[in-house]
Amino acid sequence: MNSGREVIDGRLTVEGFSVAARAFADKWKTHNQSLPPWSWVPLINRTLLLSNQEEGYLSLENILILSSLEESTEDESLNVATECSEKEEPVDHTILVQNQENEAHYYDFHIVYSASYKVPVLYFRGYCSGGQPLSLDVIKKDLPSCSVSLLLQSKWTFITQEEHPYLNRPWFKLHPCGTEDWIKLLSQSSISAGCQMPVELYLVSWFSVVGQVVGLRIPLEMLN
Amino acid sequence: MANEAVKYVWEGAIPLQIHLHKSDVASHPAPPPALVLAPRIGYLPLLIPLIKPYFKDSLPPGEDSIWFDYKGVPLKWYIPTGVLFDLLCAEPERPWNLTVHFRGYPSNILIPCEGEDSVKWNFVNSLKEAQYIINGNCKNVMNMSQSDQEDLWTSVMNGDLDAYTKLSPKLKMATIEDDFSRKASLSSPQSRQGVTETDVAGQVKTARIPVRLYVRSINQDFKNLEDVPEIDTWDDISYLNRPVEFLREEGKCFTLRNAIESLLPEFIGDRAQTSGEERSRDDDNTEEADGLLREMGEIKLARIQGIEMKLEIPFSWVVNNLMNPEFYLHISVLVKAPQR
């Protein structure tokens, strides 16, 4: 029975995205406690239009990312440090440690649904403590070195500077070419085990690949 | 020869009166404004070679980073000029008075523009996205030879419809069956309708149409367009880049109204659907539900290519005749917000 929430051909409907986003955020909160949780931003907060459907995007903001100071062979993921906040309900997860330029760099990440391509897209931006936006050259220095070479060499992933679909500001957009193709590949293993990829796992699978480009790893438990 | 409506669209132009921003004036007296005719389907940065000669002697020393504003609102350079005009001027202003800046690019608001290359990249990207929506993939654009892509872009830059009409069949865009457009001449091999290669989706029962909807929502009713308040920032406008699912049902005509309402479900509300194309409303546009009087949202105005559209026009005609060269339909809408 097609509830409109199924993963078809590696692609998602807008309802499917909402379901997948909630599931992703929940799993992240459970398994990835070293990082702040994602929050769901309903579109009605961002546009003048009221929407019948519950549309929105996922947001993870104010993350301080440290670049690996040395070429590390074991783990190329980024070190994201958190401090125990003294506030009961920490709103701002800003962090202590600084990057090699001795300047605090903060990052915001949004996972937004593309109605045209029917897949999620990652938007991100970096800025200094003063709010000054970071250029892509500076951002590349913060990314793990393997992902920078991936960017330079590969044809499947592109970072471009475009306007955020809802915020009227320039952001960087990471759009892997053929998302639906490699999602299908990830689904193959589920299919051979006798089941289609459940929509709840779509974003987890997607982020396990895409997150690596910006140095955000997810623990394997999230894929269960 | 392409049909009349498409010619009309390509020939559309807006007279601009462009003033140099006072902070960029380093000469005395200040230079008079430049008068430029801007193609509707073109983009503001493409006019810079025409504009710069007027002002180059007045500029302070330094590097140029050119941008435009209208009444203080920085203009998004990747939106076609005609769309900007239809959206920002409720009451059309002729000539349209814009301000040009050569310094102080607002890079926290506008994405950077490196001249023609940026505009071309934006065009090709939009074309890929439109093709993905229409055909289900963008391989035809991707497989186009570099020189064909260049020529296609050049035809748009120059407003050369004949050149464009010769090249666009290479895109093999699926067509929408349309009983309302005057058919192109049968002797012309470059008709926009009738592409039948095998990797075209062909004429389909349901189709996705690339639409960019720009919505201004106001709370009060108004008698004249002059009374519509001005826009202060882009946050006053809601932008929706999402396809319209074009439904073909026997005996029913899918209208422009249907298309817009499918993107703005709040403006259909809970009214019972009346059959046929006329919607009946109470005189004061209210309805009763659960004993409470609610005021519905209302589409006051829809503009495409500068034309104030009758909402009951068949959407297929609109799609086939009023699209921009990148195959997007840009619709500027003025709505009265629903009151809850």
XYZ file of C-alpha atoms in Angstrom:
564
model
C 0.000 0.000 0.000
C 1.545 3.259 -1.040
C 1.163 5.754 1.745
C 3.190 8.306 -0.218
C 5.998 7.764 2.250
C 7.881 5.043 0.508
C 11.306 5.249 -0.977
C 10.850 4.749 -4.690
C 13.803 4.688 -7.025
C 16.061 6.118 -4.374
C 13.860 9.199 -4.051
C 11.597 10.598 -1.366
C 8.248 12.323 -1.329
C 7.888 15.393 0.819
C 5.897 13.375 3.370
C 8.614 10.741 3.331
C 11.213 13.392 4.020
C 9.293 14.615 7.085
C 9.114 11.086 8.446
C 12.755 10.352 7.642
C 13.850 13.617 9.213
C 12.104 12.922 12.507
C 13.542 9.421 12.621
C 17.031 10.713 11.822
C 16.869 13.393 14.503
C 15.649 10.865 17.091
C 18.359 8.340 16.333
C 21.004 11.040 16.345
C 19.894 12.218 19.749
C 20.024 8.683 21.096
C 23.287 7.499 19.602
C 25.287 10.633 18.940
C 25.382 12.401 22.235
C 28.753 13.933 21.665
C 27.034 16.304 19.290
C 24.067 18.604 19.785
C 20.713 17.399 18.487
C 19.161 18.370 15.163
C 16.024 20.439 15.368
C 13.088 20.487 12.966
C 12.237 23.917 11.601
C 8.690 24.051 10.206
C 8.381 26.056 7.023
C 5.616 28.195 8.423
C 8.282 29.786 10.596
C 10.257 30.727 7.518
C 7.781 31.735 4.892
C 4.707 33.875 4.910
C 2.708 30.973 3.637
C 0.838 28.575 5.800
C 1.240 25.088 4.576
C -1.286 22.316 4.903
C 1.456 19.771 4.969
C 3.964 19.715 7.701
C 6.948 20.784 5.719
C 10.233 21.853 7.149
C 13.950 21.209 7.304
C 16.492 19.913 9.802
C 18.867 22.331 11.438
C 22.104 21.880 13.363
C 23.744 25.145 14.272
C 26.601 26.773 16.119
C 28.956 23.871 15.772
C 32.614 24.578 16.234
C 34.655 22.382 13.993
C 38.316 21.717 14.538
C 40.553 20.679 11.746
C 42.862 17.720 12.331
C 46.072 19.404 13.206
C 48.084 16.439 12.017
C 47.546 13.999 9.219
C 45.967 11.273 11.236
C 45.943 7.799 9.757
C 43.267 6.262 11.914
C 40.437 8.663 11.981
C 39.881 11.425 9.532
C 36.649 12.548 11.075
C 36.567 15.918 12.652
C 36.996 16.500 16.299
C 33.978 18.227 17.566
C 34.268 19.118 21.181
C 31.419 19.985 23.427
C 31.493 21.427 26.836
C 29.105 20.655 29.589
C 26.970 23.666 29.654
C 26.082 25.156 32.951
C 22.679 26.068 31.678
C 19.960 23.525 32.163
C 18.733 23.770 28.624
C 21.727 24.565 26.500
C 20.648 26.479 23.465
C 24.054 27.373 22.214
C 26.494 24.493 21.948
C 29.542 26.599 21.321
C 32.768 25.001 22.172
C 36.081 25.694 23.782
C 38.765 24.432 21.525
C 39.968 26.495 18.615
C 41.276 25.651 15.188
C 44.771 26.039 13.984
C 44.329 29.630 12.949
C 43.482 30.534 16.517
C 40.138 31.813 15.419
C 36.777 30.341 16.352
C 34.893 29.012 13.299
C 31.249 28.109 13.665
C 29.090 26.098 11.302
C 25.408 25.742 10.616
C 23.988 22.733 8.752
C 20.544 22.438 7.232
C 19.109 19.348 5.582
C 16.509 20.601 3.104
C 14.198 18.676 0.791
C 14.485 19.405 -2.923
C 11.051 19.139 -4.528
C 12.656 19.204 -7.968
C 15.047 16.288 -7.461
C 13.048 14.551 -4.691
C 16.121 14.046 -2.547
C 17.577 15.818 0.494
C 20.289 18.404 0.032
C 22.806 19.657 2.594
C 23.232 23.393 3.029
C 25.921 24.746 5.304
C 27.722 27.933 6.166
C 30.657 28.911 8.296
C 31.255 32.102 10.205
C 33.521 33.682 12.798
C 32.472 34.626 16.260
C 31.669 38.079 14.930
C 29.216 36.605 12.438
C 31.481 37.304 9.459
C 30.851 34.590 6.853
C 33.743 32.306 5.910
C 34.783 31.832 2.306
C 34.953 28.381 0.764
C 38.769 28.490 0.816
C 38.758 29.001 4.555
C 36.098 26.339 5.027
C 38.139 23.829 3.044
C 40.926 24.221 5.588
C 38.511 23.173 8.297
C 37.339 20.075 6.458
C 39.184 16.784 6.821
C 41.934 16.560 4.233
C 40.533 13.432 2.621
C 37.252 15.122 1.905
C 38.964 18.105 0.363
C 40.722 15.824 -2.101
C 37.421 14.072 -2.685
C 35.899 17.395 -3.592
C 38.689 18.286 -5.911
C 38.831 15.004 -7.744
C 35.413 13.515 -7.732
C 32.694 14.394 -10.127
C 29.896 13.217 -7.937
C 29.929 15.819 -5.314
C 29.865 19.540 -5.717
C 29.877 22.441 -3.360
C 28.392 25.595 -4.784
C 27.369 28.863 -3.276
C 23.668 29.424 -3.703
C 20.848 31.146 -1.989
C 19.239 29.170 0.815
C 15.786 28.184 -0.471
C 14.030 29.845 2.469
C 16.367 32.274 4.180
C 17.328 34.819 1.490
C 21.015 34.473 2.325
C 23.980 32.888 0.564
C 24.805 29.418 1.839
C 26.947 26.614 0.522
C 25.144 23.692 -0.982
C 26.500 20.184 -1.193
C 24.792 18.295 -3.932
C 25.944 14.828 -4.685
C 25.163 13.931 -8.240
C 22.914 10.958 -8.596
C 21.847 10.754 -4.971
C 19.052 8.444 -5.988
C 21.538 6.051 -7.604
C 23.703 5.457 -4.583
C 20.698 5.387 -2.289
C 19.416 2.599 -4.528
C 22.740 0.840 -4.078
C 22.417 1.154 -0.334
C 18.881 -0.217 -0.653
C 20.069 -3.226 -2.639
C 21.469 -4.823 0.459
C 18.134 -4.329 2.201
C 16.276 -5.733 -0.780
C 18.385 -8.848 -0.896
C 17.646 -9.314 2.781
C 14.002 -9.281 1.803
C 12.873 -5.779 2.581
C 12.799 -2.382 0.955
C 14.685 0.409 2.672
C 12.261 1.775 5.226
C 11.791 5.492 4.846
C 12.863 5.987 8.463
C 16.373 4.963 7.504
C 16.649 7.099 4.381
C 18.321 10.102 5.981
C 20.526 7.968 8.171
C 21.859 6.204 5.095
C 22.103 9.446 3.173
C 23.954 11.223 5.953
C 26.347 8.337 6.476
C 27.746 9.278 3.082
C 27.122 13.004 2.822
C 28.122 13.824 6.390
C 31.603 12.504 5.757
C 32.260 15.252 3.242
C 31.811 17.869 5.930
C 33.439 15.720 8.539
C 30.404 14.719 10.527
C 30.500 11.037 11.265
C 27.600 9.044 12.558
C 28.005 6.015 14.768
C 27.225 2.639 13.204
C 24.440 1.995 15.704
C 22.356 4.595 13.952
C 22.138 2.405 10.865
C 20.227 -0.338 12.672
C 9.180 30.346 -36.993
C 8.018 30.007 -33.433
C 4.507 30.936 -32.533
C 3.329 34.479 -31.924
C 3.150 34.256 -28.151
C 6.713 33.026 -27.814
C 7.917 35.865 -30.068
C 6.032 38.307 -27.900
C 7.740 36.921 -24.816
C 11.216 37.105 -26.335
C 10.672 40.654 -27.543
C 9.418 41.872 -24.179
C 11.618 44.573 -22.694
C 11.585 47.005 -19.808
C 12.856 50.559 -20.042
C 15.267 51.180 -17.184
C 16.519 54.474 -15.841
C 19.667 53.647 -13.947
C 21.112 56.030 -11.393
C 24.622 55.810 -10.031
C 24.539 55.531 -6.276
C 25.713 58.733 -4.690
C 28.443 57.043 -2.673
C 30.019 55.942 -5.947
C 29.997 59.391 -7.477
C 33.499 60.839 -7.508
C 32.922 63.457 -10.159
C 31.229 66.809 -10.187
C 28.558 67.217 -11.402
C 27.076 63.767 -10.868
C 26.414 61.908 -14.086
C 22.859 61.753 -15.423
C 21.081 58.404 -15.279
C 21.581 55.840 -18.018
C 18.579 54.803 -20.096
C 18.681 51.162 -21.074
C 16.139 48.796 -22.581
C 16.384 45.518 -20.690
C 15.083 42.272 -22.201
C 12.530 40.654 -19.916
C 14.083 37.226 -20.326
C 17.571 38.604 -19.647
C 19.458 39.326 -16.463
C 20.718 42.578 -14.988
C 24.471 41.737 -14.935
C 24.324 41.268 -18.709
C 23.503 44.964 -19.033
C 26.689 46.064 -17.347
C 28.660 46.496 -20.587
C 25.920 48.905 -21.707
C 25.764 50.767 -18.420
C 29.369 51.090 -17.404
C 30.420 53.519 -20.153
C 27.938 56.043 -18.806
C 29.548 56.092 -15.396
C 33.165 55.055 -15.727
C 34.466 58.586 -15.534
C 32.604 59.223 -12.314
C 33.762 56.219 -10.351
C 36.218 56.354 -7.482
C 39.436 54.345 -7.938
C 39.328 50.644 -7.146
C 37.834 47.414 -8.330
C 34.244 47.101 -9.432
C 31.745 44.829 -7.747
C 28.496 45.723 -9.398
C 25.041 45.342 -7.974
C 21.625 46.965 -8.318
C 18.929 48.020 -5.937
C 15.328 49.155 -6.237
C 14.240 51.484 -3.452
C 16.927 50.085 -1.215
C 16.217 46.421 -1.899
C 19.290 44.693 -3.399
C 18.234 42.921 -6.573
C 18.858 39.205 -6.949
C 20.795 39.072 -10.167
C 19.849 35.514 -11.066
C 16.140 36.312 -11.339
C 15.150 37.340 -14.885
C 14.733 41.104 -15.205
C 11.077 40.865 -16.232
C 10.246 38.805 -13.162
C 11.937 41.316 -10.855
C 9.878 44.079 -12.420
C 6.570 42.202 -12.218
C 7.208 41.294 -8.623
C 8.629 44.479 -7.141
C 6.458 47.016 -8.961
C 2.838 46.320 -8.120
C 1.962 49.351 -10.189
C 4.328 49.171 -13.169
C 6.772 52.048 -13.202
C 7.988 53.231 -16.595
C 10.846 53.817 -16.876
C 11.826 51.604 -13.973
C 14.188 53.553 -11.754
C 17.051 51.459 -10.448
C 20.253 52.337 -8.654
C 23.556 50.807 -9.686
C 26.480 50.375 -7.291
C 30.068 49.705 -8.229
C 31.339 49.200 -4.698
C 30.236 47.669 -1.448
C 28.724 44.437 -2.701
C 26.326 43.156 -0.004
C 27.826 39.682 0.109
C 25.968 38.790 3.271
C 22.724 39.090 1.280
C 23.537 38.473 -2.381
C 25.462 35.527 -3.749
C 28.535 36.678 -5.658
C 28.336 37.493 -9.336
C 31.353 37.277 -11.556
C 29.742 38.723 -14.632
C 28.477 36.704 -17.564
C 29.974 33.414 -16.355
C 27.919 33.447 -13.183
C 24.753 34.263 -15.093
C 25.433 31.502 -17.602
C 26.140 28.961 -14.862
C 22.886 29.899 -13.180
C 21.015 29.526 -16.472
C 22.457 26.099 -17.257
C 21.811 24.902 -13.735
C 18.196 26.007 -13.927
C 17.878 24.319 -17.296
C 19.184 21.046 -15.820
C 16.777 21.275 -12.952
C 13.874 22.013 -15.299
C 14.801 19.105 -17.505
C 15.031 16.807 -14.496
C 11.529 17.856 -13.528
C 10.059 17.483 -17.020
C 11.910 14.423 -18.333
C 12.833 12.690 -15.081
C 16.524 13.044 -15.824
C 18.877 15.710 -17.109
C 21.008 13.594 -19.376
C 20.121 15.523 -22.526
C 21.520 18.740 -21.113
C 24.526 16.923 -19.723
C 25.176 15.232 -23.065
C 24.913 18.404 -25.052
C 28.209 19.353 -26.627
C 30.070 22.262 -25.133
C 29.647 24.331 -28.263
C 25.893 23.644 -28.437
C 25.542 24.697 -24.818
C 27.512 27.852 -25.596
C 25.370 28.603 -28.627
C 22.173 28.044 -26.681
C 23.327 30.444 -24.003
C 24.421 32.989 -26.564
C 21.028 32.858 -28.256
C 19.387 33.707 -24.927
C 21.887 36.457 -24.149
C 21.271 38.036 -27.526
C 17.529 37.485 -27.515
C 17.907 35.536 -30.749
C 14.769 33.421 -30.892
C 15.580 31.933 -34.294
C 18.911 30.594 -33.092
C 17.312 29.324 -29.900
C 14.542 27.564 -31.811
C 17.121 25.727 -33.915
C 19.029 24.538 -30.850
C 16.360 23.788 -28.268
C 15.122 20.575 -29.949
C 18.475 19.079 -28.961
C 17.237 19.270 -25.384
C 14.433 16.844 -26.241
C 12.136 18.212 -23.612
C 8.868 16.351 -23.257
C 5.935 18.430 -24.384
C 2.588 19.089 -22.822
C -0.402 18.331 -24.970
C -2.128 21.560 -25.582
C -5.272 22.074 -27.618
C -5.130 25.809 -27.235
C -1.893 27.053 -28.801
C -1.872 27.919 -32.431
C 0.207 25.222 -34.030
C 3.552 26.213 -35.499
C 3.854 26.006 -39.249
C 3.885 22.403 -40.410
C 6.670 23.140 -42.860
C 8.988 24.103 -40.047
C 11.070 21.235 -38.769
C 11.871 23.105 -35.584
C 8.471 23.124 -33.994
C 8.515 23.108 -30.235
C 5.749 20.570 -30.319
C 6.121 17.243 -31.969
C 9.468 16.025 -30.746
C 9.235 12.286 -30.914
C 12.664 10.897 -30.259
C 12.757 7.809 -28.135
C 14.327 9.305 -25.091
C 11.648 11.912 -24.710
C 8.950 11.232 -22.171
C 6.361 12.096 -24.812
C 2.936 13.479 -24.103
C 1.894 12.364 -20.703
C -1.200 12.187 -18.613
C 0.401 13.595 -15.520
C 3.417 15.771 -15.823
C 5.612 17.849 -13.599
C 6.072 21.448 -14.666
C 8.987 23.590 -13.430
C 7.559 26.617 -11.668
C 9.106 29.390 -9.621
C 6.456 31.136 -7.632
C 7.075 34.521 -6.025
C 4.386 35.431 -3.541
C 3.657 38.754 -1.947
C 1.151 38.493 0.815
C -0.685 41.523 2.115
C -3.147 41.720 4.937
C -5.431 44.441 3.742
C -7.598 44.626 0.706
C -6.795 47.357 -1.773
C -8.547 49.177 -4.584
C -5.596 50.204 -6.706
C -2.215 48.679 -7.190
C -0.709 52.012 -6.191
C -2.002 51.359 -2.697
C -0.024 48.173 -2.313
C 2.761 48.843 0.186
C 6.324 48.677 -1.074
C 8.656 45.850 -0.358
C 11.383 46.593 2.170
C 13.267 43.326 2.060
C 13.161 39.963 0.344
C 11.703 38.575 3.557
C 8.452 40.216 2.453
C 8.317 37.727 -0.399
C 7.838 33.985 -0.209
C 9.649 32.089 -2.891
C 8.648 28.586 -3.881
C 10.795 26.626 -6.281
C 8.715 23.544 -6.728
C 7.083 21.725 -9.616
C 3.381 21.781 -10.316
C 1.867 18.364 -10.765
C -0.200 18.851 -13.889
C -3.252 16.666 -13.738
C -5.129 15.684 -16.819
C -8.627 14.546 -16.097
C -11.293 13.744 -18.654
C -13.720 16.582 -19.073
C -11.836 18.932 -16.782
C -9.531 21.754 -17.687
C -6.518 22.235 -15.440
C -6.327 25.993 -15.133
C -3.690 28.437 -13.985
C -5.712 28.841 -10.830
C -5.546 25.093 -10.212
C -1.793 25.206 -10.708
C -1.203 28.091 -8.302
C -3.564 26.681 -5.713
C -1.770 23.346 -5.819
C 1.327 25.171 -4.596
C -0.586 27.280 -2.074
C -3.060 24.907 -0.496
C -4.123 27.517 2.047
C -5.805 29.442 -0.713
C -8.186 26.681 -1.606
C -9.313 26.290 1.959
C -12.189 24.016 2.768
C -14.599 25.318 0.184
C -16.583 22.630 -1.531
C -15.216 22.232 -5.024
C -17.640 23.607 -7.549
C -17.629 21.959 -10.905
C -16.540 23.873 -13.918
C -14.186 26.774 -13.959
C -16.117 29.437 -12.120
C -15.744 29.445 -8.392
C -18.606 30.915 -6.458
C -17.747 33.017 -3.480
C -19.716 35.074 -1.068
C -19.506 38.754 -1.794
C -17.319 39.420 1.184
C -15.208 36.358 0.536
C -16.067 34.618 3.764
C -17.348 31.216 4.510
C -18.849 29.620 7.478
C -17.307 26.599 9.057
C -18.075 25.262 12.481
C -20.163 28.345 13.037
C -17.126 30.618 12.727
C -16.744 33.124 9.989
C -13.339 32.811 8.379
C -11.876 34.950 5.690
C -10.249 32.963 2.944
C -6.994 33.809 1.370
C -7.407 35.165 -2.103
C -5.237 35.386 -5.148
C -5.481 39.031 -6.161
C -3.090 39.107 -9.060
C -0.921 36.729 -11.027
C 1.634 38.087 -13.478
C 3.617 36.136 -16.010
C 5.858 37.876 -18.536
C 4.256 41.140 -17.535
C 0.769 39.918 -18.366
C -1.936 40.021 -15.731
C -3.317 36.568 -16.146
C -6.919 35.500 -16.033
C -6.779 32.603 -13.647
C -9.131 30.432 -15.663
C -6.709 30.169 -18.570
C -5.747 26.557 -19.334
C -2.435 25.882 -17.656
C -1.187 23.947 -20.665
C -1.392 27.083 -22.793
C 0.509 29.073 -20.167
C 3.226 26.432 -19.997
C 3.700 26.177 -23.725
C 3.743 29.890 -24.425
C 5.010 31.829 -21.435
C 7.970 29.828 -20.154
C 11.403 31.381 -19.914
C 14.186 29.943 -22.094
C 15.430 27.728 -19.264
C 11.989 26.063 -19.259
C 10.881 27.549 -15.994
C 7.562 29.299 -15.606
C 8.028 32.312 -13.307
C 4.813 33.439 -11.682
C 4.521 36.575 -9.534
C 1.511 36.430 -7.288
C -0.093 38.978 -5.033
C -2.341 37.412 -2.429
C -4.468 38.605 0.364
C -3.510 36.530 3.383
C -6.093 34.271 4.958
C -7.327 35.591 8.252
C -7.564 33.032 10.963
